[in-house]
Each structure stands twice: as C-alpha cells, then as structure tokens.
Short mmCIF file of N, CA and C in Angstrom, two decimals:
data_model
loop_
_atom_site.label_atom_id
_atom_site.label_comp_id
_atom_site.label_asym_id
_atom_site.label_seq_id
_atom_site.Cartn_x
_atom_site.Cartn_y
_atom_site.Cartn_z
N UNK A 8 42.90 148.67 174.81
CA UNK A 8 42.94 149.24 173.48
C UNK A 8 42.91 148.15 172.40
N UNK A 9 43.67 147.09 172.59
CA UNK A 9 43.67 146.02 171.59
C UNK A 9 42.30 145.34 171.54
N UNK A 10 41.73 145.08 172.70
CA UNK A 10 40.41 144.44 172.74
C UNK A 10 39.36 145.31 172.06
N UNK A 11 39.46 146.60 172.30
CA UNK A 11 38.54 147.56 171.69
C UNK A 11 38.70 147.53 170.16
N UNK A 12 39.92 147.56 169.69
CA UNK A 12 40.18 147.48 168.25
C UNK A 12 39.71 146.18 167.65
N UNK A 13 39.88 145.07 168.38
CA UNK A 13 39.40 143.77 167.90
C UNK A 13 37.88 143.77 167.76
N UNK A 14 37.20 144.36 168.74
CA UNK A 14 35.74 144.40 168.68
C UNK A 14 35.24 145.21 167.50
N UNK A 15 35.76 146.42 167.33
CA UNK A 15 35.26 147.23 166.22
C UNK A 15 35.72 146.67 164.88
N UNK A 16 36.88 146.03 164.84
CA UNK A 16 37.31 145.36 163.63
C UNK A 16 36.41 144.17 163.30
N UNK A 17 35.96 143.48 164.33
CA UNK A 17 35.06 142.34 164.13
C UNK A 17 33.72 142.80 163.57
N UNK A 18 33.13 143.79 164.20
CA UNK A 18 31.83 144.29 163.74
C UNK A 18 31.94 144.80 162.30
N UNK A 19 32.94 145.61 162.03
CA UNK A 19 33.12 146.18 160.70
C UNK A 19 33.41 145.11 159.65
N UNK A 20 34.25 144.15 160.01
CA UNK A 20 34.58 143.06 159.08
C UNK A 20 33.38 142.20 158.75
N UNK A 21 32.54 141.95 159.74
CA UNK A 21 31.32 141.17 159.50
C UNK A 21 30.38 141.93 158.58
N UNK A 22 30.20 143.23 158.82
CA UNK A 22 29.33 144.04 157.97
C UNK A 22 29.82 144.00 156.52
N UNK A 23 31.11 144.22 156.31
CA UNK A 23 31.65 144.21 154.95
C UNK A 23 31.51 142.83 154.31
N UNK A 24 31.89 141.79 155.04
CA UNK A 24 31.82 140.44 154.48
C UNK A 24 30.41 140.03 154.12
N UNK A 25 29.45 140.30 155.00
CA UNK A 25 28.06 139.94 154.71
C UNK A 25 27.51 140.74 153.54
N UNK A 26 27.83 142.02 153.49
CA UNK A 26 27.39 142.85 152.36
C UNK A 26 27.90 142.26 151.04
N UNK A 27 29.21 141.98 150.98
CA UNK A 27 29.79 141.44 149.74
C UNK A 27 29.18 140.09 149.39
N UNK A 28 28.92 139.28 150.41
CA UNK A 28 28.32 137.96 150.17
C UNK A 28 26.92 138.11 149.58
N UNK A 29 26.10 138.98 150.18
CA UNK A 29 24.74 139.19 149.67
C UNK A 29 24.76 139.78 148.27
N UNK A 30 25.66 140.70 148.01
CA UNK A 30 25.77 141.28 146.67
C UNK A 30 26.12 140.20 145.65
N UNK A 31 27.07 139.34 146.00
CA UNK A 31 27.47 138.28 145.05
C UNK A 31 26.32 137.31 144.80
N UNK A 32 25.60 136.96 145.84
CA UNK A 32 24.45 136.06 145.67
C UNK A 32 23.37 136.71 144.82
N UNK A 33 23.08 137.98 145.08
CA UNK A 33 21.99 138.67 144.40
C UNK A 33 22.31 139.05 142.96
N UNK A 34 23.58 139.35 142.68
CA UNK A 34 23.93 139.89 141.36
C UNK A 34 24.83 138.99 140.52
N UNK A 35 25.52 138.07 141.18
CA UNK A 35 26.48 137.25 140.47
C UNK A 35 27.84 137.92 140.30
N UNK A 36 27.96 139.18 140.70
CA UNK A 36 29.25 139.87 140.66
C UNK A 36 30.13 139.28 141.75
N UNK A 37 31.31 138.87 141.43
CA UNK A 37 32.17 138.11 142.35
C UNK A 37 32.95 139.00 143.32
N UNK A 38 32.26 139.93 143.95
CA UNK A 38 32.94 140.83 144.89
C UNK A 38 33.28 140.14 146.21
N UNK A 39 32.45 139.21 146.64
CA UNK A 39 32.76 138.44 147.85
C UNK A 39 33.96 137.53 147.58
N UNK A 40 33.96 136.90 146.41
CA UNK A 40 35.09 136.05 146.01
C UNK A 40 36.38 136.87 146.02
N UNK A 41 36.31 138.08 145.49
CA UNK A 41 37.48 138.96 145.47
C UNK A 41 37.93 139.32 146.88
N UNK A 42 36.97 139.62 147.75
CA UNK A 42 37.28 139.99 149.13
C UNK A 42 37.97 138.85 149.88
N UNK A 43 37.54 137.65 149.65
CA UNK A 43 38.07 136.49 150.38
C UNK A 43 39.25 135.81 149.70
N UNK A 44 39.58 136.24 148.51
CA UNK A 44 40.58 135.53 147.70
C UNK A 44 42.00 135.68 148.24
N UNK A 45 42.68 134.56 148.38
CA UNK A 45 44.10 134.54 148.77
C UNK A 45 44.91 133.63 147.84
N UNK A 46 44.33 133.24 146.69
CA UNK A 46 44.97 132.25 145.83
C UNK A 46 46.30 132.71 145.23
N UNK A 47 46.58 133.99 145.27
CA UNK A 47 47.82 134.53 144.70
C UNK A 47 48.96 134.63 145.71
N UNK A 48 48.67 134.37 146.99
CA UNK A 48 49.68 134.49 148.04
C UNK A 48 50.51 133.20 148.08
N UNK A 49 51.84 133.31 147.99
CA UNK A 49 52.67 132.10 148.04
C UNK A 49 52.38 131.28 149.30
N UNK A 50 52.47 130.01 149.19
CA UNK A 50 52.27 129.00 150.23
C UNK A 50 50.80 128.84 150.59
N UNK A 51 50.15 129.88 151.15
CA UNK A 51 48.75 129.71 151.56
C UNK A 51 47.81 129.72 150.37
N UNK A 52 48.21 130.33 149.26
CA UNK A 52 47.35 130.41 148.09
C UNK A 52 47.21 129.11 147.34
N UNK A 53 48.08 128.16 147.62
CA UNK A 53 48.04 126.87 146.91
C UNK A 53 46.94 125.94 147.43
N UNK A 54 46.36 126.27 148.56
CA UNK A 54 45.37 125.40 149.20
C UNK A 54 43.97 125.96 148.98
N UNK A 55 43.01 125.06 148.84
CA UNK A 55 41.61 125.45 148.75
C UNK A 55 41.05 125.49 150.17
N UNK A 56 41.03 126.69 150.77
CA UNK A 56 40.68 126.84 152.18
C UNK A 56 39.17 126.73 152.40
N UNK A 57 38.78 126.19 153.55
CA UNK A 57 37.35 126.21 153.91
C UNK A 57 36.90 127.66 154.12
N UNK A 58 35.62 127.90 153.99
CA UNK A 58 35.06 129.24 154.13
C UNK A 58 35.45 129.88 155.45
N UNK A 59 35.45 129.13 156.52
CA UNK A 59 35.77 129.69 157.84
C UNK A 59 37.19 130.21 157.90
N UNK A 60 38.12 129.56 157.22
CA UNK A 60 39.51 130.02 157.20
C UNK A 60 39.63 131.28 156.33
N UNK A 61 38.91 131.32 155.21
CA UNK A 61 38.89 132.53 154.39
C UNK A 61 38.36 133.71 155.21
N UNK A 62 37.31 133.46 156.00
CA UNK A 62 36.77 134.50 156.88
C UNK A 62 37.83 134.92 157.90
N UNK A 63 38.56 133.98 158.42
CA UNK A 63 39.61 134.32 159.38
C UNK A 63 40.66 135.24 158.75
N UNK A 64 41.07 134.94 157.52
CA UNK A 64 42.03 135.81 156.83
C UNK A 64 41.46 137.23 156.69
N UNK A 65 40.21 137.31 156.29
CA UNK A 65 39.52 138.59 156.15
C UNK A 65 39.46 139.32 157.49
N UNK A 66 39.13 138.59 158.54
CA UNK A 66 38.99 139.21 159.86
C UNK A 66 40.33 139.67 160.41
N UNK A 67 41.39 138.97 160.11
CA UNK A 67 42.72 139.40 160.58
C UNK A 67 43.04 140.80 160.04
N UNK A 68 42.75 141.03 158.77
CA UNK A 68 42.96 142.36 158.19
C UNK A 68 42.06 143.37 158.88
N UNK A 69 40.81 143.02 159.09
CA UNK A 69 39.88 143.94 159.74
C UNK A 69 40.30 144.22 161.19
N UNK A 70 40.78 143.22 161.89
CA UNK A 70 41.26 143.43 163.26
C UNK A 70 42.45 144.38 163.27
N UNK A 71 43.35 144.23 162.31
CA UNK A 71 44.51 145.13 162.25
C UNK A 71 44.05 146.57 162.00
N UNK A 72 43.07 146.74 161.13
CA UNK A 72 42.54 148.09 160.87
C UNK A 72 41.87 148.64 162.12
N UNK A 73 41.08 147.81 162.82
CA UNK A 73 40.41 148.26 164.04
C UNK A 73 41.40 148.66 165.12
N UNK A 74 42.43 147.87 165.31
CA UNK A 74 43.45 148.19 166.32
C UNK A 74 44.20 149.46 165.93
N UNK A 75 44.56 149.58 164.66
CA UNK A 75 45.26 150.78 164.18
C UNK A 75 44.38 152.02 164.38
N UNK A 76 43.11 151.89 164.09
CA UNK A 76 42.15 152.99 164.25
C UNK A 76 42.14 153.49 165.69
N UNK A 77 41.97 152.58 166.63
CA UNK A 77 41.94 152.96 168.04
C UNK A 77 43.29 153.52 168.47
N UNK A 78 44.36 152.87 168.08
CA UNK A 78 45.69 153.31 168.48
C UNK A 78 45.97 154.75 168.00
N UNK A 79 45.67 155.00 166.74
CA UNK A 79 45.94 156.34 166.20
C UNK A 79 45.10 157.40 166.90
N UNK A 80 43.84 157.09 167.20
CA UNK A 80 42.99 158.06 167.88
C UNK A 80 43.39 158.28 169.33
N UNK A 81 43.98 157.30 169.95
CA UNK A 81 44.37 157.44 171.35
C UNK A 81 45.80 157.95 171.54
N UNK A 82 46.65 157.79 170.52
CA UNK A 82 48.06 158.12 170.71
C UNK A 82 48.67 159.07 169.68
N UNK A 83 48.05 159.27 168.54
CA UNK A 83 48.69 160.05 167.49
C UNK A 83 47.90 161.28 167.06
N UNK A 84 46.59 161.18 167.02
CA UNK A 84 45.79 162.33 166.61
C UNK A 84 44.74 162.61 167.67
N UNK A 85 44.28 163.84 167.70
CA UNK A 85 43.28 164.23 168.67
C UNK A 85 41.98 163.46 168.41
N UNK A 86 41.43 162.90 169.46
CA UNK A 86 40.24 162.05 169.36
C UNK A 86 38.97 162.93 169.32
N UNK A 87 38.73 163.52 168.15
CA UNK A 87 37.53 164.32 167.96
C UNK A 87 36.61 163.59 166.99
N UNK A 88 35.37 164.01 166.95
CA UNK A 88 34.40 163.40 166.04
C UNK A 88 34.88 163.54 164.58
N UNK A 89 35.37 164.72 164.25
CA UNK A 89 35.86 164.97 162.89
C UNK A 89 37.03 164.03 162.56
N UNK A 90 37.97 163.88 163.47
CA UNK A 90 39.12 163.00 163.23
C UNK A 90 38.70 161.53 163.20
N UNK A 91 37.71 161.16 163.99
CA UNK A 91 37.22 159.78 163.95
C UNK A 91 36.67 159.46 162.56
N UNK A 92 35.85 160.36 162.02
CA UNK A 92 35.32 160.15 160.68
C UNK A 92 36.44 160.19 159.63
N UNK A 93 37.31 161.17 159.75
CA UNK A 93 38.40 161.31 158.78
C UNK A 93 39.31 160.09 158.75
N UNK A 94 39.69 159.61 159.92
CA UNK A 94 40.56 158.44 159.99
C UNK A 94 39.85 157.20 159.48
N UNK A 95 38.58 157.06 159.81
CA UNK A 95 37.81 155.93 159.32
C UNK A 95 37.76 155.92 157.80
N UNK A 96 37.51 157.07 157.21
CA UNK A 96 37.47 157.18 155.75
C UNK A 96 38.85 156.93 155.15
N UNK A 97 39.89 157.49 155.77
CA UNK A 97 41.25 157.32 155.25
C UNK A 97 41.69 155.85 155.27
N UNK A 98 41.49 155.17 156.39
CA UNK A 98 41.89 153.76 156.49
C UNK A 98 41.09 152.90 155.52
N UNK A 99 39.81 153.19 155.41
CA UNK A 99 38.95 152.40 154.53
C UNK A 99 39.24 152.70 153.06
N UNK A 100 39.55 153.93 152.75
CA UNK A 100 39.89 154.27 151.37
C UNK A 100 41.13 153.49 150.94
N UNK A 101 42.08 153.39 151.84
CA UNK A 101 43.27 152.58 151.54
C UNK A 101 42.90 151.14 151.26
N UNK A 102 42.01 150.58 152.08
CA UNK A 102 41.59 149.19 151.88
C UNK A 102 40.79 149.03 150.58
N UNK A 103 40.00 150.03 150.24
CA UNK A 103 39.16 149.90 149.04
C UNK A 103 39.98 149.93 147.75
N UNK A 104 41.17 150.52 147.80
CA UNK A 104 42.01 150.56 146.60
C UNK A 104 42.60 149.19 146.27
N UNK A 105 42.42 148.23 147.15
CA UNK A 105 42.94 146.89 146.88
C UNK A 105 42.18 146.18 145.75
N UNK A 106 41.08 146.76 145.28
CA UNK A 106 40.34 146.16 144.17
C UNK A 106 41.26 145.88 142.99
N UNK A 107 42.07 146.86 142.65
CA UNK A 107 42.93 146.73 141.46
C UNK A 107 43.99 145.65 141.64
N UNK A 108 44.84 145.71 142.69
CA UNK A 108 45.84 144.65 142.80
C UNK A 108 45.24 143.27 143.04
N UNK A 109 44.16 143.20 143.82
CA UNK A 109 43.54 141.88 144.06
C UNK A 109 43.00 141.29 142.76
N UNK A 110 42.43 142.14 141.91
CA UNK A 110 41.91 141.67 140.63
C UNK A 110 43.04 141.24 139.70
N UNK A 111 44.09 142.02 139.67
CA UNK A 111 45.24 141.69 138.80
C UNK A 111 45.94 140.41 139.25
N UNK A 112 46.03 140.19 140.55
CA UNK A 112 46.76 139.04 141.08
C UNK A 112 45.94 137.76 141.15
N UNK A 113 44.62 137.89 141.16
CA UNK A 113 43.75 136.73 141.35
C UNK A 113 43.93 135.68 140.27
N UNK A 114 43.92 134.44 140.72
CA UNK A 114 43.97 133.31 139.79
C UNK A 114 42.55 132.87 139.46
N UNK A 115 41.70 132.77 140.50
CA UNK A 115 40.31 132.40 140.25
C UNK A 115 39.54 133.58 139.67
N UNK A 116 38.35 133.29 139.17
CA UNK A 116 37.55 134.33 138.52
C UNK A 116 37.09 135.38 139.53
N UNK A 117 37.37 136.63 139.19
CA UNK A 117 36.93 137.78 139.97
C UNK A 117 36.41 138.82 138.98
N UNK A 118 35.77 139.87 139.46
CA UNK A 118 35.28 140.89 138.53
C UNK A 118 36.43 141.53 137.74
N UNK A 119 36.11 141.99 136.56
CA UNK A 119 37.11 142.63 135.70
C UNK A 119 37.48 144.01 136.25
N UNK A 120 38.66 144.46 135.87
CA UNK A 120 39.10 145.81 136.25
C UNK A 120 38.18 146.88 135.68
N UNK A 121 37.52 146.56 134.59
CA UNK A 121 36.65 147.52 133.91
C UNK A 121 35.18 147.37 134.28
N UNK A 122 34.87 146.50 135.22
CA UNK A 122 33.48 146.27 135.62
C UNK A 122 33.04 147.35 136.61
N UNK A 123 32.48 148.42 136.06
CA UNK A 123 32.08 149.57 136.87
C UNK A 123 31.07 149.24 137.95
N UNK A 124 30.16 148.32 137.67
CA UNK A 124 29.15 147.94 138.66
C UNK A 124 29.80 147.22 139.83
N UNK A 125 30.70 146.29 139.54
CA UNK A 125 31.42 145.58 140.61
C UNK A 125 32.26 146.56 141.43
N UNK A 126 32.89 147.50 140.77
CA UNK A 126 33.69 148.50 141.49
C UNK A 126 32.78 149.33 142.39
N UNK A 127 31.60 149.69 141.90
CA UNK A 127 30.65 150.44 142.72
C UNK A 127 30.22 149.63 143.95
N UNK A 128 29.92 148.35 143.76
CA UNK A 128 29.57 147.49 144.90
C UNK A 128 30.73 147.44 145.90
N UNK A 129 31.93 147.31 145.38
CA UNK A 129 33.14 147.25 146.22
C UNK A 129 33.27 148.53 147.05
N UNK A 130 33.09 149.67 146.40
CA UNK A 130 33.22 150.96 147.09
C UNK A 130 32.09 151.18 148.10
N UNK A 131 30.88 150.78 147.76
CA UNK A 131 29.77 150.90 148.70
C UNK A 131 30.03 150.02 149.93
N UNK A 132 30.51 148.81 149.71
CA UNK A 132 30.84 147.92 150.82
C UNK A 132 31.89 148.53 151.74
N UNK A 133 32.89 149.15 151.15
CA UNK A 133 33.93 149.77 151.97
C UNK A 133 33.44 151.06 152.64
N UNK A 134 32.51 151.75 152.02
CA UNK A 134 31.88 152.90 152.70
C UNK A 134 31.10 152.41 153.91
N UNK A 135 30.40 151.30 153.77
CA UNK A 135 29.70 150.71 154.93
C UNK A 135 30.70 150.32 156.02
N UNK A 136 31.85 149.82 155.61
CA UNK A 136 32.90 149.47 156.56
C UNK A 136 33.34 150.71 157.33
N UNK A 137 33.59 151.81 156.62
CA UNK A 137 34.03 153.05 157.27
C UNK A 137 32.99 153.56 158.25
N UNK A 138 31.73 153.53 157.85
CA UNK A 138 30.65 153.97 158.73
C UNK A 138 30.58 153.08 159.96
N UNK A 139 30.67 151.79 159.78
CA UNK A 139 30.60 150.84 160.89
C UNK A 139 31.80 151.00 161.82
N UNK A 140 32.98 151.20 161.25
CA UNK A 140 34.19 151.40 162.05
C UNK A 140 34.01 152.60 162.98
N UNK A 141 33.55 153.70 162.44
CA UNK A 141 33.37 154.91 163.25
C UNK A 141 32.23 154.74 164.24
N UNK A 142 31.09 154.22 163.77
CA UNK A 142 29.90 154.12 164.63
C UNK A 142 30.10 153.13 165.77
N UNK A 143 30.91 152.11 165.56
CA UNK A 143 31.13 151.13 166.63
C UNK A 143 32.24 151.56 167.58
N UNK A 144 32.90 152.66 167.30
CA UNK A 144 34.02 153.13 168.12
C UNK A 144 33.64 153.32 169.58
N UNK A 145 32.47 153.85 169.86
CA UNK A 145 32.07 154.10 171.24
C UNK A 145 31.20 153.01 171.83
N UNK A 146 30.88 152.02 171.09
CA UNK A 146 30.02 150.94 171.58
C UNK A 146 30.73 149.97 172.53
N UNK A 147 32.06 149.95 172.49
CA UNK A 147 32.80 148.93 173.25
C UNK A 147 33.84 149.52 174.17
N UNK A 148 33.64 150.71 174.65
CA UNK A 148 34.60 151.33 175.55
C UNK A 148 34.24 151.11 176.98
#
C-alpha cells in the first residue's frame, strides 16, 4: 500500500511540478516558484536550496497525498470509481487552497493574491494533479 501510494504520488507530483514549471516559463507567472517555495518555514527556509531539494520537498507532500489516497480507499471508504474520483478531487482541492497562505507567507516574489490568471493556472495544475492521482491509481497495483 505504501509503495503504491508513493508511485501514484510520484507520477502526480511530477505532472503538477512540470505543468507549473512550463507555465512559469511560458507566462512569467511565478506559480512554479510558489509551488516550490519554502522560504517562510523556520530553519529550512533560511537556506537557498538547490532545485533538486525543492523538488524533494514538493514530492514529500505528493507522496503523503498518494499514500493517504490509497489508505483511505482501502481502509476507510468503499473503493468505487465514484469514490476514487471524489477523494482525488477532495484531497487536491485541499492542496489547491494553499495558494492563499503560501502567497501570504512567501518572502520571495510570488503571484499576487489578486492575480486571477495565476490563480487559474494554479487551479488547472491541481485539477491535472487530481486527474493524474485517480488515473494512476490502477497502473501500479
């Protein structure tokens, strides 16, 4: 179960991270910077981390979501197609709401709270994450 959650968390995290990276390169909207930002976290935020370590931080969150997704479907709720989609959307919706606190807490430049286009990119990226989370659920069993 943990390995399964790690796999789907990996696939989903890569999809989200690459999407945000391409959007930032193509548009200049700092959504990838926001996704990878940890500068506000005590102790670890004081260091300028290499890209690979920022990716690791991002992947740890994605792995936790992947493991939680599998665990809940196997132990807490009935593992139906409807529940798989519902749980994927619910977990991802929770993650997508981090736009506001991450923006408020960020020290480095990130998109503004009022930047509707950046928020739309953020939400589309997280919708892709939800789709990937659900779609990859049966790929690694």
